[in-house]
XYZ file of C-alpha atoms in Angstrom:
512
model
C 0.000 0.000 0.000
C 1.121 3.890 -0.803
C 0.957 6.264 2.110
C -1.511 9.175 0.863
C 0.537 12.601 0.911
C -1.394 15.451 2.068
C -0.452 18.059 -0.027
C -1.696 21.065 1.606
C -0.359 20.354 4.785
C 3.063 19.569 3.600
C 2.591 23.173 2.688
C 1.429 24.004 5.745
C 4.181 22.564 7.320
C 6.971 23.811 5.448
C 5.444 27.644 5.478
C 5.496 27.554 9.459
C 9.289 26.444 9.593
C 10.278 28.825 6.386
C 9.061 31.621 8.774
C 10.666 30.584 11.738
C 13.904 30.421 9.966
C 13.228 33.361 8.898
C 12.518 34.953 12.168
C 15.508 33.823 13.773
C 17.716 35.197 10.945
C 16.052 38.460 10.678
C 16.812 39.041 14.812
C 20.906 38.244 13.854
C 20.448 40.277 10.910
C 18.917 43.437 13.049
C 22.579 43.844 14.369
C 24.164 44.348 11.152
C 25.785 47.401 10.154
C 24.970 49.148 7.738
C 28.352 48.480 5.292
C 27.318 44.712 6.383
C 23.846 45.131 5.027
C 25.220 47.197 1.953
C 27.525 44.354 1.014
C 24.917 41.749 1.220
C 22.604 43.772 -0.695
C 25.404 44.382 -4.206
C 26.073 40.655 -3.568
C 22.322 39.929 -4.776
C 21.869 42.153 -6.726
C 25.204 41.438 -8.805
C 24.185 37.782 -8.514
C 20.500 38.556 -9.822
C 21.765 41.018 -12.853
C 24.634 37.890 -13.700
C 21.739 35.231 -13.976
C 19.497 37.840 -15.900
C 18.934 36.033 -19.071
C 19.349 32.382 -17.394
C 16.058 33.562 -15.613
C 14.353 34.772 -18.183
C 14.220 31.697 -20.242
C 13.218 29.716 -17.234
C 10.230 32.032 -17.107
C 9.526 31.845 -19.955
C 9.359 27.881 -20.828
C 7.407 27.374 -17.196
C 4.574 30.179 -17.326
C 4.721 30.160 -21.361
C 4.342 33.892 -20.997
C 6.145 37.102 -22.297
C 9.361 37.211 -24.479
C 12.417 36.131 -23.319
C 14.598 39.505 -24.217
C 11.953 41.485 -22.510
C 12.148 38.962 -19.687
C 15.348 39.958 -19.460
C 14.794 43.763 -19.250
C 12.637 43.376 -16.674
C 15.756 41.340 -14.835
C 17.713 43.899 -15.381
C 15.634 46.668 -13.751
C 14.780 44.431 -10.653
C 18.469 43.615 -9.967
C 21.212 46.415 -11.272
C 18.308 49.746 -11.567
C 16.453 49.029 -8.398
C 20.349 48.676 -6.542
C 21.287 52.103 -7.450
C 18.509 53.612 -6.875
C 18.533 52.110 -3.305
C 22.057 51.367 -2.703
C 23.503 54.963 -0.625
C 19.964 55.591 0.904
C 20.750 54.920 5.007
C 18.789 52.336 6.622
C 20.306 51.389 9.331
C 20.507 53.227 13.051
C 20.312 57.073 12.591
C 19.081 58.119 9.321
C 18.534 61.666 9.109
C 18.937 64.878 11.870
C 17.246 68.122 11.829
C 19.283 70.991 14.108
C 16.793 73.270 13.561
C 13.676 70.925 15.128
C 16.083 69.399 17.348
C 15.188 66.006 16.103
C 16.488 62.182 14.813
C 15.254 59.688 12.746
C 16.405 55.797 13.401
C 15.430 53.465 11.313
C 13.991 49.860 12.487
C 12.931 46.691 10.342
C 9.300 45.573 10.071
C 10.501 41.693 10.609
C 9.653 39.505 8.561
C 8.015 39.822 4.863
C 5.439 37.863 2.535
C 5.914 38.663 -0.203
C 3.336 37.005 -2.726
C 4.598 36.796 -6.255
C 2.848 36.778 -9.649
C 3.273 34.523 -13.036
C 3.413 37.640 -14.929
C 6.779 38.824 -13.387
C 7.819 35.685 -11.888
C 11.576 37.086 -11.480
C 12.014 40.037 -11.497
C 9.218 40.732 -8.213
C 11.085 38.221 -6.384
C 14.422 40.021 -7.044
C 13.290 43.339 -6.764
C 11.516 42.554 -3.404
C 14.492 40.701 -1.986
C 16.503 43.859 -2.616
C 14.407 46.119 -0.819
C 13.830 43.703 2.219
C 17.545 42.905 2.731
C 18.217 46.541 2.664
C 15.714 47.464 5.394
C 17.074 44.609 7.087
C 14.167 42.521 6.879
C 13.437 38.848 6.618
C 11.499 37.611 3.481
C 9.479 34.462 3.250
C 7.949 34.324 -1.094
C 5.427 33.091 -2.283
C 4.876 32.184 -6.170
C 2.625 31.336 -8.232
C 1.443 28.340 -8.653
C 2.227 28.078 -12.500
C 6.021 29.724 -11.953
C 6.937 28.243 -8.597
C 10.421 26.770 -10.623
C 11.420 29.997 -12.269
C 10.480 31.943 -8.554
C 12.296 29.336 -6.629
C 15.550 29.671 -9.240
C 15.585 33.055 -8.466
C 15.506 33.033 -4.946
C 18.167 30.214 -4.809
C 20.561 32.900 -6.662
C 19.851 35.777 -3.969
C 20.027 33.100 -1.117
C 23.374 31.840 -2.234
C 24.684 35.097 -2.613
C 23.267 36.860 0.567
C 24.723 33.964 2.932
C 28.206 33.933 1.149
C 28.085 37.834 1.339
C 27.410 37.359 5.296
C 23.995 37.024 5.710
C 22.337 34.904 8.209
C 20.716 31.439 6.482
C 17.180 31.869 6.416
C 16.903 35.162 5.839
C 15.058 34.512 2.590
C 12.949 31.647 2.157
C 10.111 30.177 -0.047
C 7.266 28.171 -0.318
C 8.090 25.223 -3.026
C 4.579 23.718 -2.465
C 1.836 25.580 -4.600
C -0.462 26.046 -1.951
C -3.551 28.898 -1.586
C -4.298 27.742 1.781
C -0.345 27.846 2.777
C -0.384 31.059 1.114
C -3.620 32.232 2.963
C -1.868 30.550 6.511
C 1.473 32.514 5.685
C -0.086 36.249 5.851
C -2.108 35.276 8.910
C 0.933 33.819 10.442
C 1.931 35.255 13.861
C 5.468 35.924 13.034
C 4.953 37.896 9.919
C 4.760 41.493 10.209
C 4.354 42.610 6.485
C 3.260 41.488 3.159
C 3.783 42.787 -0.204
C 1.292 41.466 -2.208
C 1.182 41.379 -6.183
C -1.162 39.562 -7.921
C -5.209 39.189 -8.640
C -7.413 40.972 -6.409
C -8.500 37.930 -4.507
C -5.207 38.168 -3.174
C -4.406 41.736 -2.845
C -7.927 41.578 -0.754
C -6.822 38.920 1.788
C -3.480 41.090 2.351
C -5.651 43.464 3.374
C -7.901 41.184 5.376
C -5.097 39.409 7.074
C -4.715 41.953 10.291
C -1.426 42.875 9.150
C 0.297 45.773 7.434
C 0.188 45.236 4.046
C 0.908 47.084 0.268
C -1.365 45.880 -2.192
C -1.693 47.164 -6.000
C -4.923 47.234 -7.935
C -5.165 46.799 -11.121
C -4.092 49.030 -14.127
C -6.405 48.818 -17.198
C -4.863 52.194 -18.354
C -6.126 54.204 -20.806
C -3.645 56.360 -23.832
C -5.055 59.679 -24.892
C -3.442 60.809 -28.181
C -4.526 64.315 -28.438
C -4.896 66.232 -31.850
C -1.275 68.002 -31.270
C 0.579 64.843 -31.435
C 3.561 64.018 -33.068
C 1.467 61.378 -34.365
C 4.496 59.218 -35.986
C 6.739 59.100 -32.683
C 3.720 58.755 -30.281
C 2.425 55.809 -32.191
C 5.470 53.595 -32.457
C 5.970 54.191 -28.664
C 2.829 53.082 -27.933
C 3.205 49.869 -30.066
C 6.567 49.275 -28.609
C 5.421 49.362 -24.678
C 1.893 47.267 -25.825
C 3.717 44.470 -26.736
C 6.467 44.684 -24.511
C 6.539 41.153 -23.025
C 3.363 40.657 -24.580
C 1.495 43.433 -22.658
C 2.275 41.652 -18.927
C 3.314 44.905 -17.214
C 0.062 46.268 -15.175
C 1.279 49.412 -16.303
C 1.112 48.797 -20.113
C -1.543 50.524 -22.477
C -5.231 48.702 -22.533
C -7.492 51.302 -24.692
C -6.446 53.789 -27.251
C -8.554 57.042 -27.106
C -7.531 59.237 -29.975
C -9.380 62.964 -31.247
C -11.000 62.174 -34.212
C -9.765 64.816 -36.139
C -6.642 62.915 -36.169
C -7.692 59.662 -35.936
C -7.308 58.545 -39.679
C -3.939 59.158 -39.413
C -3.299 57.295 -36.042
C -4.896 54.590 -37.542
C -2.893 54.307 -40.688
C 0.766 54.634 -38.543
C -0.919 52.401 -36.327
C -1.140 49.945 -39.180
C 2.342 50.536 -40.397
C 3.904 49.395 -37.138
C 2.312 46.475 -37.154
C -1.190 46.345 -35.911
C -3.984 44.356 -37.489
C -7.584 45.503 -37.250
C -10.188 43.424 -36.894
C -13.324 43.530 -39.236
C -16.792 43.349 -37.462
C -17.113 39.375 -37.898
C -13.202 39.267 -36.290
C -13.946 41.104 -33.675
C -16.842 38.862 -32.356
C -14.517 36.011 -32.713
C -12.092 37.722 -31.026
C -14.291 39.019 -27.616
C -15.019 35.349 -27.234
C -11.624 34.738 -26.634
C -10.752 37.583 -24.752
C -13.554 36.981 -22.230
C -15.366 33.982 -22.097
C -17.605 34.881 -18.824
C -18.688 38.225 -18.848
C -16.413 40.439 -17.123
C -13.595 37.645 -16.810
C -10.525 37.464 -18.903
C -9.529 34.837 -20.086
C -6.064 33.880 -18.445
C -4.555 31.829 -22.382
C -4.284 34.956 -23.670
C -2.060 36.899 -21.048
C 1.255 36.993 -22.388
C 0.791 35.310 -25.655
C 1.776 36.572 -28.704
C -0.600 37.846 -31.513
C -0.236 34.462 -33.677
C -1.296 32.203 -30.506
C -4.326 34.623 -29.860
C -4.800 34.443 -33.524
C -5.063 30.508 -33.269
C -7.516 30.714 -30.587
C -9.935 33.062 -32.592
C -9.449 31.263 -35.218
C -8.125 34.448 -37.866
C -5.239 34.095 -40.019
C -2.393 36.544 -39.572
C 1.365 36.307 -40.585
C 3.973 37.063 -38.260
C 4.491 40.904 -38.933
C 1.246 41.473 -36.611
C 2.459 42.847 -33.703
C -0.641 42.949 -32.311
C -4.483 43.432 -32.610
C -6.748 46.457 -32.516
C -10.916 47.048 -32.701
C -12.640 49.744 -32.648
C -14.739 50.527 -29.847
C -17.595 52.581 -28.928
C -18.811 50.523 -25.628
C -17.245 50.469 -22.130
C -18.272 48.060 -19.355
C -17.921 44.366 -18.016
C -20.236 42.957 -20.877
C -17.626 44.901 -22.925
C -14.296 42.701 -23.650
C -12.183 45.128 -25.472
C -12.872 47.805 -22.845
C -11.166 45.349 -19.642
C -7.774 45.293 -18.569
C -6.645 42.376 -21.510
C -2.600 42.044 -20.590
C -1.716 40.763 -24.156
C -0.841 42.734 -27.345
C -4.926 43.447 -27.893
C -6.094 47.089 -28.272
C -9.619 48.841 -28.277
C -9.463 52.029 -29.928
C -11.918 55.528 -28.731
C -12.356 58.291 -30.941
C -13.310 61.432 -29.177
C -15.147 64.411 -30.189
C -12.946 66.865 -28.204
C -10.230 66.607 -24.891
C -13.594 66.584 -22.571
C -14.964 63.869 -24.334
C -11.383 62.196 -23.880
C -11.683 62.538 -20.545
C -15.228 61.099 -20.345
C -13.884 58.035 -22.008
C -10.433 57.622 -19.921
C -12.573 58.227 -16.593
C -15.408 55.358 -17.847
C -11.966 53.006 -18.324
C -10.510 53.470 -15.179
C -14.078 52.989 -13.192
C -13.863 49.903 -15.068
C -10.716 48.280 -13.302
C -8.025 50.949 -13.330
C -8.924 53.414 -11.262
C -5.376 55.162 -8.991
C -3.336 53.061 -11.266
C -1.642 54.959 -14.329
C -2.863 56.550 -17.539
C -1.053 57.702 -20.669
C -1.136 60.750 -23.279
C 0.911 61.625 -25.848
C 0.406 65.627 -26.810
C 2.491 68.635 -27.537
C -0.103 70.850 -25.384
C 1.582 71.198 -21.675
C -2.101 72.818 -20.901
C -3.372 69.342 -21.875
C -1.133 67.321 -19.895
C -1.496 69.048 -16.618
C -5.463 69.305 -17.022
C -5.110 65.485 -17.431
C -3.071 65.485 -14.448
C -4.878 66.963 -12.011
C -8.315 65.430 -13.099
C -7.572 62.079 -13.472
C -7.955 59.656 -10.580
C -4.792 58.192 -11.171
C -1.267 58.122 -9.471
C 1.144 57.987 -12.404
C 0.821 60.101 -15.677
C 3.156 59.464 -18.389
C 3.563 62.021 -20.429
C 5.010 61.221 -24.421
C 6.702 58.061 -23.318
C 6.173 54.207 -23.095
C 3.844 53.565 -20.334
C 4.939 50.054 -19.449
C 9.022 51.501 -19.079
C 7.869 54.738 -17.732
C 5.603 53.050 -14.415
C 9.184 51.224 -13.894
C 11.130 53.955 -13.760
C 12.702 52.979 -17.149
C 12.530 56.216 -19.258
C 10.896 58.327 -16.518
C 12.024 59.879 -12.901
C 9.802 57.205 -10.674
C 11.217 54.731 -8.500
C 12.060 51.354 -9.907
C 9.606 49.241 -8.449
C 7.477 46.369 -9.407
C 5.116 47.122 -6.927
C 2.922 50.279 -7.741
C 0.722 51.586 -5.170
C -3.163 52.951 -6.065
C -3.478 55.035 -3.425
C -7.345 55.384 -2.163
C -8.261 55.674 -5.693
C -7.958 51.919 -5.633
C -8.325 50.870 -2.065
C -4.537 51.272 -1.524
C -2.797 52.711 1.501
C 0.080 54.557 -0.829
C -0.052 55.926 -4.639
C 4.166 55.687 -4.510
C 5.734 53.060 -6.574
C 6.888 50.500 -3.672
C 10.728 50.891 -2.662
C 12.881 50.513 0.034
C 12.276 53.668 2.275
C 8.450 51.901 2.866
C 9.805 48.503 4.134
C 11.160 50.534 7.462
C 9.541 52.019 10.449
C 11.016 55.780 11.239
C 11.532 56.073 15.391
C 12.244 59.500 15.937
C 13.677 61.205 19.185
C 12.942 64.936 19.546
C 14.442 67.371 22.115
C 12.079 70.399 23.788
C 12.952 73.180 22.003
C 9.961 75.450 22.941
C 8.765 76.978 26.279
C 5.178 76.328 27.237
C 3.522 77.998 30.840
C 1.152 75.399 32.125
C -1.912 77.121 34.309
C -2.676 76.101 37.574
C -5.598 74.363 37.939
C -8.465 76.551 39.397
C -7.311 79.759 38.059
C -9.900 80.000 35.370
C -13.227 78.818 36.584
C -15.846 78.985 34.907
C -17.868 81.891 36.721
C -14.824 84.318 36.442
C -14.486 83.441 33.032
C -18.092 84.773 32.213
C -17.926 87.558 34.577
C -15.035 88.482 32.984
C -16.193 88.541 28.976
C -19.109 90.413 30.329
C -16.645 93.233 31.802
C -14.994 93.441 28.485
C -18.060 93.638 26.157
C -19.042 96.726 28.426
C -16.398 97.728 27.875
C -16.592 97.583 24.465
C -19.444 99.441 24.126
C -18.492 102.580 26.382
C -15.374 103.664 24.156
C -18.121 102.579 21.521
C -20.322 105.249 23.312
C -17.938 107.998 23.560
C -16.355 108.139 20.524
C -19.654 108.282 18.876
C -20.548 111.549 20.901
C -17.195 113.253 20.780
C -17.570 113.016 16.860
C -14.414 111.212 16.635
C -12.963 108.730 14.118
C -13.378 105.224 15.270
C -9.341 104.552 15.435
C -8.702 108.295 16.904
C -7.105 108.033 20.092
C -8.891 104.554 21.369
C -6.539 103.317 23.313
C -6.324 106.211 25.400
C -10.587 106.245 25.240
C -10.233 102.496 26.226
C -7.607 103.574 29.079
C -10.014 105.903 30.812
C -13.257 103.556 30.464
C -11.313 100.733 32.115
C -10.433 103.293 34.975
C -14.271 104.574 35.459
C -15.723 101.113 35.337
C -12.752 100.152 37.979
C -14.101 102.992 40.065
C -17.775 102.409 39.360
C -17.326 99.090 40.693
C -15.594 100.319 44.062
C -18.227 102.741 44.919
């Protein structure tokens, strides 16, 4: 007979003693300078950036998702970018001090980190959380998905290695190798876990949040492009194009709906065509929402990632392999719409709008739709344009004439490299930063008394004198009020002295 394996609680089991390893470490690692911690950190992330494209295939091949040179980018950015933009930023004992307010900031570890990981960026989230964790001198306990738990796990192994030979406690990061929801579920709840940084489907994001602990979630991005009539329509176009099918559209950042002025839309539509996009006819298009979304309001998970000619096979429309990807035209926006949801493959609906109101109308309708504090996207040469987008759109991130998918990253733009961006309360998020390493520490601060503050006696203002008092000084009032009026005076002539002498006759009225 076979002994039956219980493969949840196997799970189970090895979650509870990943965190407790990871516990233990963490506590050793809280006493670690911070040249100890900065060493530790290069070592990973020179180990990460050497095993870039090794990891990329891996991804690849297991989660049959994205391409593998974009793969690599995304390596890239998680190890070597996210390191120098974290690597002289003090995290350890006293970070900052402030003569003037006579205060000090230390900085202290959370503890210990989930960190839930998702098939699109199977990788590069697990480096580029490691990073930040070790820096803040925090544990991390990951977990992936369950379709890229080999190509998670690979990557892990490298930062591991690295970290311990660097000087790093063991068990300072650790994984779950059993694809488990319930482990998953257990691990957030989990005692000794005092964060989580969650990335993935919204079922998730919402148990972070529903798990009693801190917790950075991201919401989805469904983000809308507004190319407005001033365009340089040939250079917006083939950025857009390039950043849509960019890993085949798995960034939540990357371009969902087109939403061009129809004055110019003719012309968007031909460069569009030039660079490789194939619009569908009316009978195409049907084929193709079937695909896209199966159950109303669901997408359907073969197509994220996939290139145009797999989509292609599953509609069941013939393409060559110069499509770069698909666009339809769309008037419609809502759940029972499939172009208008957030599709993360090389697909495109395309808006005309009457005017830059009406653009807004449609971007705002997207964003209700599964986008909203997320990112949006416009390509214009009207700065007026750009900052009335800016400031009406419930978004955190505007990208102005650049790729959306680099820009979110911090690729061609000035944000944080991060593959964790934050909604803010737009979408139910407790930050709209892109996640780095400064959030991953609480700030103590110690400040000195610097001001002089006389505390009253109790008793000294009761409440009858009080009264008795505002009464005195609205009679006040109203004698200088008195004998200003009938000395003919001007109201500011002389009343002080006025006030003077009514203070002395009431004093003297009140004797006799």
């Amino acid at each position: 007979m076979y002994a039956v394996v219980d493969h949840d609680l196997l799970a189970l089991q090895e979650m509870r003693e990943v965190v407790r390893k990871a516990k233990q470490a963490q506590l050793k690692y809280m006493s670690f300078s911070q040249e100890q911690v900065d060493r530790i950190v290069k070592a990973v992330a020179d180990a990460a950036y050497a095993h870039s494209y090794e990891l990329a295939v891996l991804a690849v091949k297991e989660t049959g998702m994205g391409v593998i040179e974009h793969k690599k980018m995304k390596n890239d950015v998680a190890s070597k970018a996210v390191y120098e933009s974290i690597k002289d930023e003090k995290t350890v004992g006293i970070i900052r001090k402030d003569k003037v307010k006579g205060m000090v900031e230390i900085a202290a570890p959370f503890g210990v980190v989930a960190a839930i990981i998702p098939t699109t960026n199977p990788t590069s989230t697990a480096i580029f959380k490691t990073l930040i964790s070790l820096k803040t001198r925090n544990a991390i306990v990951a977990s992936p998905h369950p379709y890229a738990v080999k190509c998670t796990t690979e990557a892990l192994k490298i930062c591991e290695k690295a970290a311990t030979r660097a000087g790093a406690p063991k068990g300072l990061i650790g994984w779950l190798s059993f694809a488990s929801m319930e482990a998953t579920q257990a691990l957030m709840k989990d005692k000794d876990v005092n964060l989580i940084l969650a990335t993935g489907g919204g079922g998730l994001v919402k148990a972070a949040y529903s798990s009693g602990k801190p917790a950075y979630g991201v919401g989805p991005g469904n983000v809308p492009v507004y190319i407005e009539k001033t365009v340089k329509i040939k250079k917006a176009v083939s950025m857009i194009v390039d950043s849509k099918t960019f890993d085949y559209g798995t960034i939540c950042a990357t371009e969902q709906s087109i939403v061009v002025d129809q004055e110019i839309a003719t012309d968007v539509i031909l460069e569009l065509k030039q660079n490789g996009a194939y619009f569908l006819n009316p009978e195409e298009k049907k084929k193709m929402e079937k695909v896209i979304s199966p159950v109303p309001g669901k997408v359907n998970p073969a197509i994220v990632g996939k290139s145009p000619v797999t989509i292609a096979e599953l509609a069941g429309i013939s393409i060559d392999e110069t499509i770069r990807l698909f666009v339809a035209e769309e008037t419609e926006i809502g759940k029972h719409v499939p172009f208008s949801l957030e599709k993360l493959s090389p697909i495109f609906a395309l808006y005309r709008a009457e005017n830059t109101a009406d653009a807004k109308r449609i971007c705002n309708q997207l964003l209700d739709l599964g986008g909203r504090g997320h990112s949006l996207s416009i390509h214009t040469e009207n700065e007026h344009v750009a900052k009335e987008f800016s400031l009406d759109m419930p978004v955190s991130r505007i990208f102005v004439n650049t790729l959306s998918t680099m820009g979110a990253v911090g690729g061609t733009t000035g944000f944080d490299p991060s593959f964790t961006l934050g909604c803010g309360s737009f979408g139910g998020n407790i930050t709209s930063d892109n996640i780095t390493a400064r959030h991953l520490m609480n700030i103590k601060r110690m400040a000195y008394g610097i001001k002089e503050v006389s505390i009253p006696k109790k008793g000294i203002m009761n409440p009858d004198r009080s009264t008795a008092l505002l009464q005195e000084s609205a009679q006040q009032n109203q004698i200088v009020e008195e004998v200003i009026r009938e000395m003919g005076l001007n109201e500011n002539y002389q009343a002080a002295d006025i006030a003077r002498i009514v203070v002395q006759v009431v004093k003297q009225f009140n004797k006799d």
